[in-house]
Coordinates of C-alpha atoms in Angstrom, one line a residue:
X1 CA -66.5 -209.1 -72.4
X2 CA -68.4 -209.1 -75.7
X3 CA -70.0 -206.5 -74.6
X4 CA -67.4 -204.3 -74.1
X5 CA -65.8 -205.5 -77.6
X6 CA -68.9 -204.5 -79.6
X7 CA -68.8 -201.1 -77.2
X8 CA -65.3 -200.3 -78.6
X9 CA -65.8 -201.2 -82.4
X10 CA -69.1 -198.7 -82.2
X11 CA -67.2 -196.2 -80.8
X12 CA -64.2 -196.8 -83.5
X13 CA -67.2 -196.5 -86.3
X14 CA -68.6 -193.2 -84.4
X15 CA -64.8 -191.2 -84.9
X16 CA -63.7 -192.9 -88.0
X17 CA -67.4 -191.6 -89.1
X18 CA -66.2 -187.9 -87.5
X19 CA -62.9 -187.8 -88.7
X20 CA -64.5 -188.3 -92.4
X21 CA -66.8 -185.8 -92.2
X22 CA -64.7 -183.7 -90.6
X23 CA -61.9 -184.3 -93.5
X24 CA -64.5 -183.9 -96.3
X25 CA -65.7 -180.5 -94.9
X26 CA -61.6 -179.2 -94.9
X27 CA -61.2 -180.1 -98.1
X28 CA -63.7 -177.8 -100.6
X29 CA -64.8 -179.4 -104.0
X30 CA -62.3 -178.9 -107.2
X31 CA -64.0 -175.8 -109.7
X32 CA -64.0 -177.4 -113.3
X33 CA -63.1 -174.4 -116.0
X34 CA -65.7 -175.6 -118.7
X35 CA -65.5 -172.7 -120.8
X36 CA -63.2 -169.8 -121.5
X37 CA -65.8 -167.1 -123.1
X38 CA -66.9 -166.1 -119.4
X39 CA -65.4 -162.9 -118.2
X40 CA -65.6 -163.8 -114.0
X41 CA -65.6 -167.1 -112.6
X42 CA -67.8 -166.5 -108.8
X43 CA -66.6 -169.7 -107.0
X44 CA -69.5 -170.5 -104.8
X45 CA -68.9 -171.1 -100.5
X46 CA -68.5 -174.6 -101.3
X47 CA -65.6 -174.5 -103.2
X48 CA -63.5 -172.5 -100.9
X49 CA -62.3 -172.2 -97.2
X50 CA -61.7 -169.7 -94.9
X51 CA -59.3 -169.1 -91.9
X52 CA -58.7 -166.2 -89.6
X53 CA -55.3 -165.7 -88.9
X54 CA -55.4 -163.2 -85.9
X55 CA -51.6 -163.5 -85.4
X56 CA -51.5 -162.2 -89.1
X57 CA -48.1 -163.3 -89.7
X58 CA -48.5 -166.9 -89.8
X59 CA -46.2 -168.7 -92.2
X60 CA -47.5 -170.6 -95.4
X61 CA -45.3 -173.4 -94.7
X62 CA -47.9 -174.2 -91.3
X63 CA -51.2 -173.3 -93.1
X64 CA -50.8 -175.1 -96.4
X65 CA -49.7 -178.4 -93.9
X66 CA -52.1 -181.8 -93.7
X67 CA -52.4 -181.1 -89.7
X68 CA -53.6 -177.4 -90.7
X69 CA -56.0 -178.7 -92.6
X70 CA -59.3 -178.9 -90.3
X71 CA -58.4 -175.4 -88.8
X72 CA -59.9 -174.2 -92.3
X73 CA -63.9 -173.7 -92.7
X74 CA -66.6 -173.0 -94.4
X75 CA -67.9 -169.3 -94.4
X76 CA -71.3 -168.8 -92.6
X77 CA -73.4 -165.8 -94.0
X78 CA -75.2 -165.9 -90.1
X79 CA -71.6 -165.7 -88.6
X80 CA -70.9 -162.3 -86.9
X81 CA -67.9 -160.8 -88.7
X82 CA -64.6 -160.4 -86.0
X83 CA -63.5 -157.0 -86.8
X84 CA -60.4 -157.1 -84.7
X85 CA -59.4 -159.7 -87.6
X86 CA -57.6 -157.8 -90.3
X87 CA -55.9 -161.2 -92.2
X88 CA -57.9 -163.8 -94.0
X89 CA -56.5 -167.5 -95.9
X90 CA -58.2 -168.6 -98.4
X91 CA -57.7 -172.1 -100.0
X92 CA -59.8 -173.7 -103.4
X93 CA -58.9 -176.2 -106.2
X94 CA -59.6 -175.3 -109.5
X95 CA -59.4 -177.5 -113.0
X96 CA -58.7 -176.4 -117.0
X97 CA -60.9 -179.2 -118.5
X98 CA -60.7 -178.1 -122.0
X99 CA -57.7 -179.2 -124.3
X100 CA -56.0 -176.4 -124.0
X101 CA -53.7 -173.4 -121.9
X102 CA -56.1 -170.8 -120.1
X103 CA -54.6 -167.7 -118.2
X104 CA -56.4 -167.1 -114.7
X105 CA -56.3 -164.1 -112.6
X106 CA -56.4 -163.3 -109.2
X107 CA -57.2 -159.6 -107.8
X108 CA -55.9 -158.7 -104.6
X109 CA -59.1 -157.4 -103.3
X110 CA -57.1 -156.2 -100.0
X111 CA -54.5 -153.8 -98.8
X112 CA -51.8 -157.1 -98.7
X113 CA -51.9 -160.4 -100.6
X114 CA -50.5 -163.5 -101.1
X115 CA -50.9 -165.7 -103.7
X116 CA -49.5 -169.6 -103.3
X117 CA -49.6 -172.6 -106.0
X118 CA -47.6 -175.5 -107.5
X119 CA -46.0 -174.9 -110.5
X120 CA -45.5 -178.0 -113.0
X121 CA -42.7 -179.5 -111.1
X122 CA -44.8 -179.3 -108.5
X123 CA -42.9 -176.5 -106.2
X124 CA -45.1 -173.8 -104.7
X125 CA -44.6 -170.5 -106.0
X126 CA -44.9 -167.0 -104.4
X127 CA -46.7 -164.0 -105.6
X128 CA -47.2 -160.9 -104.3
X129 CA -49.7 -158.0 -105.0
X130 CA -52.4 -155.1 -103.5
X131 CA -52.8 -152.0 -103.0
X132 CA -50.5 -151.0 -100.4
X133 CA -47.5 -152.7 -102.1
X134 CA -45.3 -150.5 -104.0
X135 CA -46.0 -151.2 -108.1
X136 CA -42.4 -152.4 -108.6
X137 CA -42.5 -155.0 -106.7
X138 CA -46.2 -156.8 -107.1
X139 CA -46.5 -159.3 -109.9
X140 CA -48.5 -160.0 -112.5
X141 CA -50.8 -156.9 -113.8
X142 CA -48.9 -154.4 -111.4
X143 CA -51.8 -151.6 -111.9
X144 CA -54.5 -154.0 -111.8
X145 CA -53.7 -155.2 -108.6
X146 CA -54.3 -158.9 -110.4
X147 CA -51.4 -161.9 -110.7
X148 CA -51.9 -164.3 -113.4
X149 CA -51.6 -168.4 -113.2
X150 CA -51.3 -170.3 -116.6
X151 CA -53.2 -173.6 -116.6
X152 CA -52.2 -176.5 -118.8
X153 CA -55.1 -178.7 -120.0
X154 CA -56.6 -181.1 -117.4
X155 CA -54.6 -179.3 -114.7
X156 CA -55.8 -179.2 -111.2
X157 CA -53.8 -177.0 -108.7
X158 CA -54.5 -175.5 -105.1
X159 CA -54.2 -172.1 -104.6
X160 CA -53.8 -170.4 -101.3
X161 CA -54.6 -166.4 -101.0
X162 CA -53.6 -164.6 -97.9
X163 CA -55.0 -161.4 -97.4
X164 CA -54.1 -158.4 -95.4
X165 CA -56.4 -155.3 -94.9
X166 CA -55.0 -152.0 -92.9
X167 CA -58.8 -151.6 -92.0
X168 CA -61.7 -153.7 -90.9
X169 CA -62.3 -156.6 -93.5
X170 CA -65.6 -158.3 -94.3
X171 CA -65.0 -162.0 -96.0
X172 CA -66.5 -161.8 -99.4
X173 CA -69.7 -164.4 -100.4
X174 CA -68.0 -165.4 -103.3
X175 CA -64.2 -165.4 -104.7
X176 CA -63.9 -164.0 -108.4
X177 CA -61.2 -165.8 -111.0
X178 CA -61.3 -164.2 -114.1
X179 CA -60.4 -165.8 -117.5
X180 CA -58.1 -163.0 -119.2
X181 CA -58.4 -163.6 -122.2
X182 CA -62.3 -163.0 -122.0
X183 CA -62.0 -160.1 -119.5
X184 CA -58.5 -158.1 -119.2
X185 CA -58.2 -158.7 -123.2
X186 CA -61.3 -156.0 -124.2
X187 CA -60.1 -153.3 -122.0
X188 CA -56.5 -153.8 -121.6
X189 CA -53.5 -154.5 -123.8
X190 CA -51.8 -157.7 -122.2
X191 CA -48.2 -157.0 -123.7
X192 CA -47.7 -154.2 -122.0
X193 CA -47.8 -155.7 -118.0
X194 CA -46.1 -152.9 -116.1
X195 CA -48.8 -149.8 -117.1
X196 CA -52.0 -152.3 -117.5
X197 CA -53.3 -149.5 -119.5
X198 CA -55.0 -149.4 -123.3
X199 CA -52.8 -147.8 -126.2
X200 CA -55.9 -145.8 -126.9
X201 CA -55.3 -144.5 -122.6
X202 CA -51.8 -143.4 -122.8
X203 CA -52.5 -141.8 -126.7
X204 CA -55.5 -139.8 -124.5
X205 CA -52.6 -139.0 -121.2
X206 CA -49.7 -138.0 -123.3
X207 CA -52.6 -135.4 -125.3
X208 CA -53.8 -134.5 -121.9
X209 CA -50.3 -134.3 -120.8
X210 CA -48.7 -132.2 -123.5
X211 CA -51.9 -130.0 -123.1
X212 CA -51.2 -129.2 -119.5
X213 CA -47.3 -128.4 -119.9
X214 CA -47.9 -125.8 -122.6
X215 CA -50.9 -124.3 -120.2
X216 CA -48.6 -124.3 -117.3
X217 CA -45.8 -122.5 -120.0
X218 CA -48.0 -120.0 -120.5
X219 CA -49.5 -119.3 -116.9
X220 CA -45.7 -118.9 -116.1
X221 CA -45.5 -116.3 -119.2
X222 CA -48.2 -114.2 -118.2
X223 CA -46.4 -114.0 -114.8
X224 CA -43.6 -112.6 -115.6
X225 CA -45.4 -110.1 -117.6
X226 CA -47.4 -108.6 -115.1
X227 CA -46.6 -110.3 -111.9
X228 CA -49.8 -111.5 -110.5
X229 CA -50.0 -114.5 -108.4
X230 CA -53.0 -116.2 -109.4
X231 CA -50.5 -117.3 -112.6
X232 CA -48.2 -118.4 -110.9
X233 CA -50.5 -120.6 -108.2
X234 CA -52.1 -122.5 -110.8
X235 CA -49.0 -123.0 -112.9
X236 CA -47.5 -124.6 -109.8
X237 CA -50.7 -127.0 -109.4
X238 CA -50.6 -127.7 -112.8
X239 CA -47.0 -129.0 -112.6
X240 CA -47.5 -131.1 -109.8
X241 CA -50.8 -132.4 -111.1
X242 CA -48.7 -133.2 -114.2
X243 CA -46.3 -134.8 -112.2
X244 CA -48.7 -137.0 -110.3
X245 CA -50.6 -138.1 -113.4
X246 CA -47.7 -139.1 -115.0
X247 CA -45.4 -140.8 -111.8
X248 CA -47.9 -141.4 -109.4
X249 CA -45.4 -139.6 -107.1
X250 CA -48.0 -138.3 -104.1
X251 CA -49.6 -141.2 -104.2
X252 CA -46.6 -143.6 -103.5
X253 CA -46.1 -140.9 -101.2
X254 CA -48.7 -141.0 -98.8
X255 CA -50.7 -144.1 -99.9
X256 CA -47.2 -146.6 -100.9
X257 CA -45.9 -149.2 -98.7
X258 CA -43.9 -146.7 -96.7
X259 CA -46.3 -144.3 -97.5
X260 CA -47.1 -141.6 -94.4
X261 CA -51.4 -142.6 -94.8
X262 CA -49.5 -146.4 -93.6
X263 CA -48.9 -144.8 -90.4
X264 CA -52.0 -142.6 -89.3

């Protein structure tokens, strides 16, 4: 009978032993921000987790749940890539240590993603961007394909990213946070969100811009003049390339959420 008693507590220890290693390798270690002069943050494998979501429409409500947990993993460089798998979660926890509010950015990095993390009343919040969404409606830095999280000093949050590619997908080595202040800030005036373009970039367009119109106006005068086509061809290209430039028009067309490239 002892026997059998000391039989049962060893296999207790055995799968309390499992279940801890098991939990420990689900959950990745918390990055600590130390510094906000570095451009990119490259979190290392072993402060993230991976799932393959090969029904691509599973719900955030199951993966970010305690009996999800395990299902994530740790990527494996000597893994063979699944190709047929076009949707990806990512999960991490990340830290501000210093005494003070840092701005953190996420790129998309895929056709489709989702961006999930408590706010400060501790309610998940939703964001959307990539490159197949429509400008309007992705958040953060719409043409930088890059939402933005505000961290309060010694906050520590989990983010979860889902990502959805139109075309094969290879899991990255590393994911990249950047610090805006220290990256976007250089190349990019932050006050103006929706364009996520330098003043010194839309003085050089609208130069560019006015340039081609009064080109195109005078392509279209020497038409008229003396009828030959070749004016008005590359009047007509200039217009629409104006019109491109300046709207993005054929690209929303053929490349935007509803675009017809979606569909080929």
């Amino acid at each position: 009978m002892r026997k059998y008693f000391y039989c049962l507590l060893l296999t207790a220890w055995v799968l309390s032993f499992f279940n801890k290693v098991t939990a420990q390798t689900a959950i990745p270690e918390t990055y600590l921000i130390k510094t906000d002069t570095a451009a990119e943050i490259q979190l290392e494998r072993k402060y993230w987790r991976v799932w393959d979501d090969s029904a691509t429409n599973t719900k955030f409500e199951v993966v970010s749940s305690p009996v999800f947990a395990n299902r994530f993993r740790q990527f494996d460089t000597a893994q063979q890539f699944d190709f047929s798998v076009k949707t990806y979660w990512f999960k991490f926890k990340i830290k501000n240590t210093l005494q003070k509010d840092i701005e953190i950015g996420i790129a998309a990095e895929a056709s489709e993603a989702d961006i999930y993390y408590p706010d400060s009343s501790k309610q998940w919040k939703h964001l959307e961007t990539g490159w197949n969404r429509n400008k309007l409606s992705r958040d953060g830095y719409k043409y930088l394909n890059t939402v933005s999280i505000v961290l309060n000093p010694n906050q520590e949050i989990s983010i979860f990213i889902r990502r959805h590619n139109l075309f094969r997908y290879i899991i990255p080595q590393k994911i990249s946070v950047y610090l805006i202040k220290a990256s976007f800030e250089k190349k990019f005036d932050l006050k103006n969100t929706f364009t996520g373009k330098s003043s010194f970039e839309i003085i050089v367009n609208a130069f560019l811009l006015g340039l081609i119109v009064i080109t195109c106006i005078f392509n279209l005068t020497f038409y008229r003049a003396i009828k030959e086509k070749e004016y008005l061809n590359f009047s007509l290209f200039l217009m629409f390339f104006a019109l491109n430039t300046v709207f993005g028009f054929f690209s929303d067309l053929f490349f935007g959420v509803q675009g017809y490239a979606s569909f080929i």
